[in-house]
mmCIF file of C-alpha atoms in Angstrom:
data_model
loop_
_atom_site.group_PDB
_atom_site.id
_atom_site.type_symbol
_atom_site.label_atom_id
_atom_site.label_comp_id
_atom_site.label_asym_id
_atom_site.label_seq_id
_atom_site.Cartn_x
_atom_site.Cartn_y
_atom_site.Cartn_z
ATOM 1 C CA MET M 1225 -59.650 79.258 -1.744
ATOM 2 C CA SER M 1226 -60.653 76.573 0.646
ATOM 3 C CA ASP M 1227 -64.254 76.336 1.664
ATOM 4 C CA PRO M 1228 -64.547 75.026 5.229
ATOM 5 C CA GLN M 1229 -68.141 73.998 4.668
ATOM 6 C CA GLY M 1230 -67.224 72.068 1.525
ATOM 7 C CA LEU M 1231 -64.380 70.340 3.338
ATOM 8 C CA THR M 1232 -66.693 69.303 6.101
ATOM 9 C CA ARG M 1233 -69.146 67.989 3.589
ATOM 10 C CA ARG M 1234 -66.400 66.140 1.750
ATOM 11 C CA ARG M 1235 -65.164 64.656 5.008
ATOM 12 C CA ALA M 1236 -68.682 63.658 5.959
ATOM 13 C CA LEU M 1237 -69.150 61.991 2.572
ATOM 14 C CA ARG M 1238 -65.836 60.194 2.921
ATOM 15 C CA THR M 1239 -66.734 59.014 6.422
ATOM 16 C CA GLY M 1240 -70.150 57.954 5.174
ATOM 17 C CA ALA M 1241 -68.600 56.008 2.300
ATOM 18 C CA ALA M 1242 -66.142 54.308 4.647
ATOM 19 C CA THR M 1243 -68.945 53.379 7.017
ATOM 20 C CA PHE M 1244 -70.973 52.002 4.121
ATOM 21 C CA ALA M 1245 -68.008 49.969 2.889
ATOM 22 C CA GLY M 1246 -67.585 48.665 6.418
ATOM 23 C CA MET M 1247 -71.226 47.585 6.492
ATOM 24 C CA ILE M 1248 -70.760 45.662 3.266
ATOM 25 C CA ILE M 1249 -67.686 43.910 4.633
ATOM 26 C CA VAL M 1250 -69.630 42.969 7.752
ATOM 27 C CA ALA M 1251 -72.509 41.694 5.611
ATOM 28 C CA ARG M 1252 -70.212 39.651 3.353
ATOM 29 C CA SER M 1253 -68.397 38.138 6.310
ATOM 30 C CA ALA M 1254 -71.766 36.850 7.542
ATOM 31 C CA HIS M 1255 -71.042 34.033 5.059
ATOM 32 C CA ALA M 1256 -68.690 32.472 7.548
ATOM 33 C CA GLN M 1257 -71.335 32.157 10.275
ATOM 34 C CA SER M 1258 -72.410 28.664 11.170
ATOM 35 C CA PRO M 1259 -76.127 28.006 10.737
ATOM 36 C CA SER M 1260 -78.526 28.542 13.623
ATOM 37 C CA PRO M 1261 -79.828 25.411 15.426
ATOM 38 C CA ALA M 1262 -83.194 25.743 13.623
ATOM 39 C CA HIS M 1263 -81.423 26.043 10.265
ATOM 40 C CA ALA M 1264 -79.153 23.087 11.052
ATOM 41 C CA GLU M 1265 -82.196 20.996 11.965
ATOM 42 C CA LEU M 1266 -83.967 21.810 8.679
ATOM 43 C CA LEU M 1267 -80.794 20.962 6.761
ATOM 44 C CA GLN M 1268 -80.309 17.682 8.633
ATOM 45 C CA ARG M 1269 -83.885 16.630 7.882
ATOM 46 C CA LEU M 1270 -82.997 16.917 4.182
ATOM 47 C CA ALA M 1271 -79.343 15.890 4.315
ATOM 48 C CA ALA M 1272 -79.670 12.878 6.635
ATOM 49 C CA GLY M 1273 -75.970 12.973 7.475
ATOM 50 C CA ARG M 1274 -74.655 14.158 4.115
ATOM 51 C CA THR M 1275 -72.614 17.346 3.839
ATOM 52 C CA PRO M 1276 -73.797 19.644 1.038
ATOM 53 C CA GLN M 1277 -71.286 20.425 -1.705
ATOM 54 C CA GLN M 1278 -71.012 24.019 -2.906
ATOM 55 C CA GLY M 1279 -72.131 24.439 -6.503
ATOM 56 C CA ARG M 1280 -74.886 23.794 -9.053
ATOM 57 C CA VAL M 1281 -77.325 25.944 -7.030
ATOM 58 C CA ARG M 1282 -77.679 29.647 -7.729
ATOM 59 C CA VAL M 1283 -79.678 32.066 -5.566
ATOM 60 C CA ARG M 1284 -80.339 35.447 -7.126
ATOM 61 C CA MET M 1285 -81.708 38.445 -5.230
ATOM 62 C CA PRO M 1286 -81.388 42.186 -5.818
ATOM 63 C CA GLU M 1287 -78.092 43.602 -4.577
ATOM 64 C CA ILE M 1288 -79.918 46.080 -2.354
ATOM 65 C CA ALA M 1289 -83.651 45.804 -1.706
ATOM 66 C CA GLU M 1290 -85.363 48.876 -0.341
ATOM 67 C CA ASN M 1291 -88.443 47.164 0.974
ATOM 68 C CA GLY M 1292 -87.758 44.035 3.014
ATOM 69 C CA SER M 1293 -91.419 43.002 3.017
ATOM 70 C CA THR M 1294 -91.248 41.804 -0.585
ATOM 71 C CA VAL M 1295 -87.865 40.926 -2.048
ATOM 72 C CA PRO M 1296 -87.663 38.960 -5.315
ATOM 73 C CA ILE M 1297 -85.689 35.717 -5.250
ATOM 74 C CA THR M 1298 -84.881 33.232 -8.011
ATOM 75 C CA VAL M 1299 -83.324 29.849 -7.262
ATOM 76 C CA THR M 1300 -81.877 27.851 -10.157
ATOM 77 C CA VAL M 1301 -80.296 24.390 -10.053
ATOM 78 C CA GLU M 1302 -78.151 23.034 -12.867
ATOM 79 C CA SER M 1303 -79.909 19.802 -13.763
ATOM 80 C CA PRO M 1304 -81.122 18.115 -16.965
ATOM 81 C CA MET M 1305 -84.406 17.303 -15.110
ATOM 82 C CA THR M 1306 -84.694 13.868 -16.716
ATOM 83 C CA ALA M 1307 -86.204 10.796 -15.054
ATOM 84 C CA GLU M 1308 -82.667 9.526 -14.317
ATOM 85 C CA ASN M 1309 -81.181 12.835 -13.202
ATOM 86 C CA HIS M 1310 -83.298 15.536 -11.601
ATOM 87 C CA VAL M 1311 -83.747 17.731 -8.546
ATOM 88 C CA LYS M 1312 -85.991 16.016 -6.015
ATOM 89 C CA THR M 1313 -86.162 18.664 -3.296
ATOM 90 C CA LEU M 1314 -85.170 22.295 -3.173
ATOM 91 C CA LEU M 1315 -84.973 23.769 0.341
ATOM 92 C CA VAL M 1316 -84.514 27.502 0.868
ATOM 93 C CA VAL M 1317 -83.626 28.919 4.286
ATOM 94 C CA SER M 1318 -82.491 32.264 5.654
ATOM 95 C CA ASP M 1319 -80.468 33.026 8.739
ATOM 96 C CA GLY M 1320 -81.923 36.420 9.627
ATOM 97 C CA ASN M 1321 -85.688 35.926 9.888
ATOM 98 C CA PRO M 1322 -87.452 34.850 13.116
ATOM 99 C CA ARG M 1323 -87.798 31.390 11.535
ATOM 100 C CA PRO M 1324 -85.284 30.099 8.984
ATOM 101 C CA GLU M 1325 -87.540 28.235 6.557
ATOM 102 C CA VAL M 1326 -88.584 30.054 3.366
ATOM 103 C CA PHE M 1327 -89.906 27.209 1.231
ATOM 104 C CA SER M 1328 -89.325 23.572 0.453
ATOM 105 C CA ALA M 1329 -90.203 22.419 -3.064
ATOM 106 C CA THR M 1330 -90.611 18.919 -4.429
ATOM 107 C CA LEU M 1331 -89.859 18.822 -8.139
ATOM 108 C CA THR M 1332 -90.408 16.197 -10.817
ATOM 109 C CA PRO M 1333 -88.965 15.743 -14.326
ATOM 110 C CA ALA M 1334 -92.237 17.319 -15.577
ATOM 111 C CA ALA M 1335 -90.794 20.660 -14.446
ATOM 112 C CA GLY M 1336 -88.315 20.540 -17.335
ATOM 113 C CA LYS M 1337 -86.119 23.149 -15.684
ATOM 114 C CA ALA M 1338 -85.228 23.534 -12.016
ATOM 115 C CA GLU M 1339 -85.949 27.183 -11.395
ATOM 116 C CA ILE M 1340 -88.378 28.773 -8.934
ATOM 117 C CA SER M 1341 -88.979 32.462 -8.321
ATOM 118 C CA THR M 1342 -90.987 34.092 -5.553
ATOM 119 C CA ARG M 1343 -90.924 37.117 -3.255
ATOM 120 C CA ILE M 1344 -89.869 36.865 0.361
ATOM 121 C CA ARG M 1345 -89.686 38.814 3.599
ATOM 122 C CA VAL M 1346 -86.207 39.839 4.677
ATOM 123 C CA ALA M 1347 -86.096 41.105 8.270
ATOM 124 C CA ARG M 1348 -82.522 42.411 8.001
ATOM 125 C CA THR M 1349 -79.458 41.914 5.839
ATOM 126 C CA MET M 1350 -78.881 38.168 5.913
ATOM 127 C CA ASN M 1351 -77.745 35.048 4.093
ATOM 128 C CA VAL M 1352 -80.263 33.144 1.997
ATOM 129 C CA ILE M 1353 -79.176 29.569 1.338
ATOM 130 C CA ALA M 1354 -80.663 26.982 -1.042
ATOM 131 C CA TYR M 1355 -80.037 23.231 -0.857
ATOM 132 C CA ALA M 1356 -80.796 20.876 -3.750
ATOM 133 C CA ASP M 1357 -81.265 17.163 -3.106
ATOM 134 C CA MET M 1358 -80.693 15.338 -6.400
ATOM 135 C CA SER M 1359 -82.062 12.004 -7.647
ATOM 136 C CA ASP M 1360 -78.481 10.649 -7.784
ATOM 137 C CA GLY M 1361 -78.147 11.130 -4.020
ATOM 138 C CA THR M 1362 -75.897 14.182 -4.122
ATOM 139 C CA LEU M 1363 -76.682 17.330 -2.150
ATOM 140 C CA TRP M 1364 -75.704 20.792 -3.378
ATOM 141 C CA ALA M 1365 -75.830 24.271 -1.851
ATOM 142 C CA GLY M 1366 -75.677 27.855 -3.026
ATOM 143 C CA GLN M 1367 -76.283 31.148 -1.302
ATOM 144 C CA THR M 1368 -76.437 34.890 -1.547
ATOM 145 C CA VAL M 1369 -76.572 37.846 0.814
ATOM 146 C CA ALA M 1370 -79.879 39.716 0.862
ATOM 147 C CA THR M 1371 -79.271 43.344 1.736
ATOM 148 C CA VAL M 1372 -82.222 45.462 2.820
ATOM 149 C CA THR M 1373 -82.488 49.082 3.863
ATOM 150 C CA ILE M 1374 -85.879 48.638 5.575
ATOM 151 C CA GLY M 1375 -86.568 45.274 7.199
ATOM 152 C CA GLY M 1376 -89.701 43.316 6.411
ATOM 153 C CA CYS M 1377 -90.655 42.036 9.828
ATOM 154 C CA GLY M 1378 -93.610 44.288 10.524
ATOM 155 C CA SER M 1379 -95.373 43.574 7.261
ATOM 156 C CA MET O 529 -111.657 35.687 -1.147
ATOM 157 C CA SER O 530 -108.419 35.313 -2.970
ATOM 158 C CA THR O 531 -107.969 36.267 -6.583
ATOM 159 C CA VAL O 532 -105.650 34.206 -8.763
ATOM 160 C CA ARG O 533 -103.769 35.327 -11.852
ATOM 161 C CA VAL O 534 -101.784 32.943 -14.039
ATOM 162 C CA ARG O 535 -99.626 33.878 -17.005
ATOM 163 C CA LEU O 536 -98.311 31.481 -19.616
ATOM 164 C CA PRO O 537 -96.051 32.287 -22.556
ATOM 165 C CA SER O 538 -97.441 32.070 -26.052
ATOM 166 C CA PRO O 539 -96.802 30.019 -28.068
ATOM 167 C CA ILE O 540 -95.828 27.014 -25.967
ATOM 168 C CA LYS O 541 -93.666 24.483 -27.764
ATOM 169 C CA ARG O 542 -94.119 20.754 -27.266
ATOM 170 C CA ASN O 543 -91.430 19.193 -25.023
ATOM 171 C CA GLU O 544 -89.827 22.554 -24.308
ATOM 172 C CA ALA O 545 -89.715 23.961 -20.774
ATOM 173 C CA PHE O 546 -91.776 27.129 -20.279
ATOM 174 C CA GLU O 547 -92.404 29.421 -17.322
ATOM 175 C CA VAL O 548 -95.690 29.541 -15.431
ATOM 176 C CA ARG O 549 -96.159 32.722 -13.417
ATOM 177 C CA THR O 550 -98.771 32.804 -10.667
ATOM 178 C CA LEU O 551 -100.047 35.459 -8.327
ATOM 179 C CA ILE O 552 -102.659 35.090 -5.597
ATOM 180 C CA THR O 553 -104.057 37.684 -3.232
ATOM 181 C CA HIS O 554 -103.569 36.700 0.419
ATOM 182 C CA GLU O 555 -102.416 38.600 3.517
ATOM 183 C CA MET O 556 -99.876 35.868 4.499
ATOM 184 C CA GLU O 557 -100.156 36.952 8.143
ATOM 185 C CA SER O 558 -96.835 35.742 9.544
ATOM 186 C CA GLY O 559 -97.809 35.194 13.186
ATOM 187 C CA GLN O 560 -94.864 37.414 14.179
ATOM 188 C CA ARG O 561 -96.743 40.710 14.298
ATOM 189 C CA ARG O 562 -98.518 42.309 17.243
ATOM 190 C CA ASP O 563 -101.608 44.502 17.215
ATOM 191 C CA ALA O 564 -101.920 47.922 18.899
ATOM 192 C CA GLN O 565 -102.704 46.192 22.235
ATOM 193 C CA GLY O 566 -99.552 44.087 22.033
ATOM 194 C CA ALA O 567 -101.344 40.819 21.325
ATOM 195 C CA VAL O 568 -99.834 38.513 18.708
ATOM 196 C CA ILE O 569 -101.840 38.495 15.477
ATOM 197 C CA PRO O 570 -102.392 34.785 14.762
ATOM 198 C CA ARG O 571 -100.621 33.246 11.793
ATOM 199 C CA LYS O 572 -102.720 32.767 8.669
ATOM 200 C CA ILE O 573 -100.781 31.888 5.552
ATOM 201 C CA LEU O 574 -101.052 29.794 2.435
ATOM 202 C CA ASN O 575 -98.846 26.905 3.551
ATOM 203 C CA ARG O 576 -98.825 24.765 0.419
ATOM 204 C CA PHE O 577 -98.833 25.215 -3.342
ATOM 205 C CA VAL O 578 -99.282 22.304 -5.755
ATOM 206 C CA ALA O 579 -99.125 22.247 -9.555
ATOM 207 C CA THR O 580 -100.399 19.212 -11.456
ATOM 208 C CA PHE O 581 -100.504 18.739 -15.227
ATOM 209 C CA ASN O 582 -102.962 16.201 -16.652
ATOM 210 C CA GLY O 583 -103.016 14.537 -13.237
ATOM 211 C CA GLN O 584 -99.213 14.264 -12.993
ATOM 212 C CA PRO O 585 -97.359 16.200 -10.270
ATOM 213 C CA VAL O 586 -95.104 19.002 -11.519
ATOM 214 C CA LEU O 587 -94.264 20.888 -8.353
ATOM 215 C CA ALA O 588 -95.319 20.937 -4.705
ATOM 216 C CA MET O 589 -94.134 23.616 -2.303
ATOM 217 C CA ASP O 590 -94.390 24.004 1.456
ATOM 218 C CA LEU O 591 -94.542 27.733 2.110
ATOM 219 C CA ALA O 592 -93.316 29.451 5.287
ATOM 220 C CA PRO O 593 -94.389 32.817 6.752
ATOM 221 C CA ALA O 594 -91.258 34.238 5.066
ATOM 222 C CA ILE O 595 -93.197 34.294 1.782
ATOM 223 C CA SER O 596 -94.479 37.838 1.142
ATOM 224 C CA ALA O 597 -98.130 38.863 1.130
ATOM 225 C CA ASN O 598 -99.931 38.202 -2.171
ATOM 226 C CA PRO O 599 -97.594 35.310 -3.042
ATOM 227 C CA TYR O 600 -95.958 35.357 -6.444
ATOM 228 C CA ILE O 601 -94.628 31.963 -7.513
ATOM 229 C CA SER O 602 -93.151 31.136 -10.880
ATOM 230 C CA PHE O 603 -91.834 27.766 -12.010
ATOM 231 C CA TYR O 604 -91.129 25.803 -15.159
ATOM 232 C CA MET O 605 -92.906 22.859 -16.716
ATOM 233 C CA VAL O 606 -92.699 20.833 -19.890
ATOM 234 C CA ALA O 607 -95.641 19.352 -21.793
ATOM 235 C CA ALA O 608 -95.666 16.617 -24.449
ATOM 236 C CA ASP O 609 -99.356 17.282 -25.165
ATOM 237 C CA SER O 610 -101.931 19.949 -24.520
ATOM 238 C CA GLY O 611 -103.857 19.631 -21.277
ATOM 239 C CA ALA O 612 -105.030 21.076 -18.017
ATOM 240 C CA LEU O 613 -102.677 22.651 -15.494
ATOM 241 C CA ALA O 614 -104.293 22.470 -12.058
ATOM 242 C CA LEU O 615 -103.019 24.807 -9.354
ATOM 243 C CA ALA O 616 -103.984 24.638 -5.684
ATOM 244 C CA TRP O 617 -103.067 26.783 -2.692
ATOM 245 C CA THR O 618 -103.907 25.538 0.831
ATOM 246 C CA ASP O 619 -104.729 28.059 3.574
ATOM 247 C CA ASP O 620 -103.879 27.455 7.249
ATOM 248 C CA ASP O 621 -107.652 27.294 7.861
ATOM 249 C CA GLY O 622 -107.918 24.320 5.511
ATOM 250 C CA THR O 623 -109.468 26.185 2.584
ATOM 251 C CA VAL O 624 -108.075 25.166 -0.798
ATOM 252 C CA ILE O 625 -108.076 27.737 -3.580
ATOM 253 C CA ARG O 626 -108.013 26.085 -6.998
ATOM 254 C CA GLU O 627 -107.409 27.340 -10.495
ATOM 255 C CA THR O 628 -107.149 25.391 -13.729
ATOM 256 C CA VAL O 629 -105.571 26.761 -16.891
ATOM 257 C CA ARG O 630 -105.517 25.255 -20.351
ATOM 258 C CA VAL O 631 -102.059 24.599 -21.796
ATOM 259 C CA THR O 632 -102.016 24.339 -25.588
ATOM 260 C CA VAL O 633 -98.771 23.129 -27.155
ATOM 261 C CA THR O 634 -97.817 23.709 -30.771
#
């Protein structure tokens, strides 16, 4: 026996799931966006003409954050953090907040390990990108997509 | 007045990186919000965080309004000897909130 109500519910669920999948695809494709002028300016101040290479920098955030007003973030850079070879500056920017800058950290070999965690505001689902300027003159980048269900702009 | 909490692991091993976890109470008013009358609530954040161990810089951070209220910041440091870890947060109004914790290595 078919149950029209159940079918409707099933269809609604299927449609909902498809819509959700579509949202994820849209969010992931945000990767391809070029940075905003404000973001590009912050990057240029650090890069001074260099183009960042992808790698060595890892940005970790929860896959889906319910409350955008306080979303945990951990940024790690692969580096021995010795006097000869260490991270000098770690710049973190987002492309979905009213202003792109999140923080800029100056590290020294006394840090021992290049990892910083904090909690940030995420206005909407957006890319969060970290750039690491190394003592050997190389510049590295890593990023993640921060997905929120409730934006953190009003708090 | 802000309250500061700092957590260190125990024990801390000489010349081995360990995590310092800090928490400070502060509204971190972003300057993006409006009050009931529609007027912009002025920005008031902690804009800088500095960690120094025995007078040597470990970490300095410029903080943006994107940092959440009651900022949590954790970082790593390595110590060859025991000493004093000095932490300082600078408010937009110029106030500096300082905290010093004793680091004892084994």
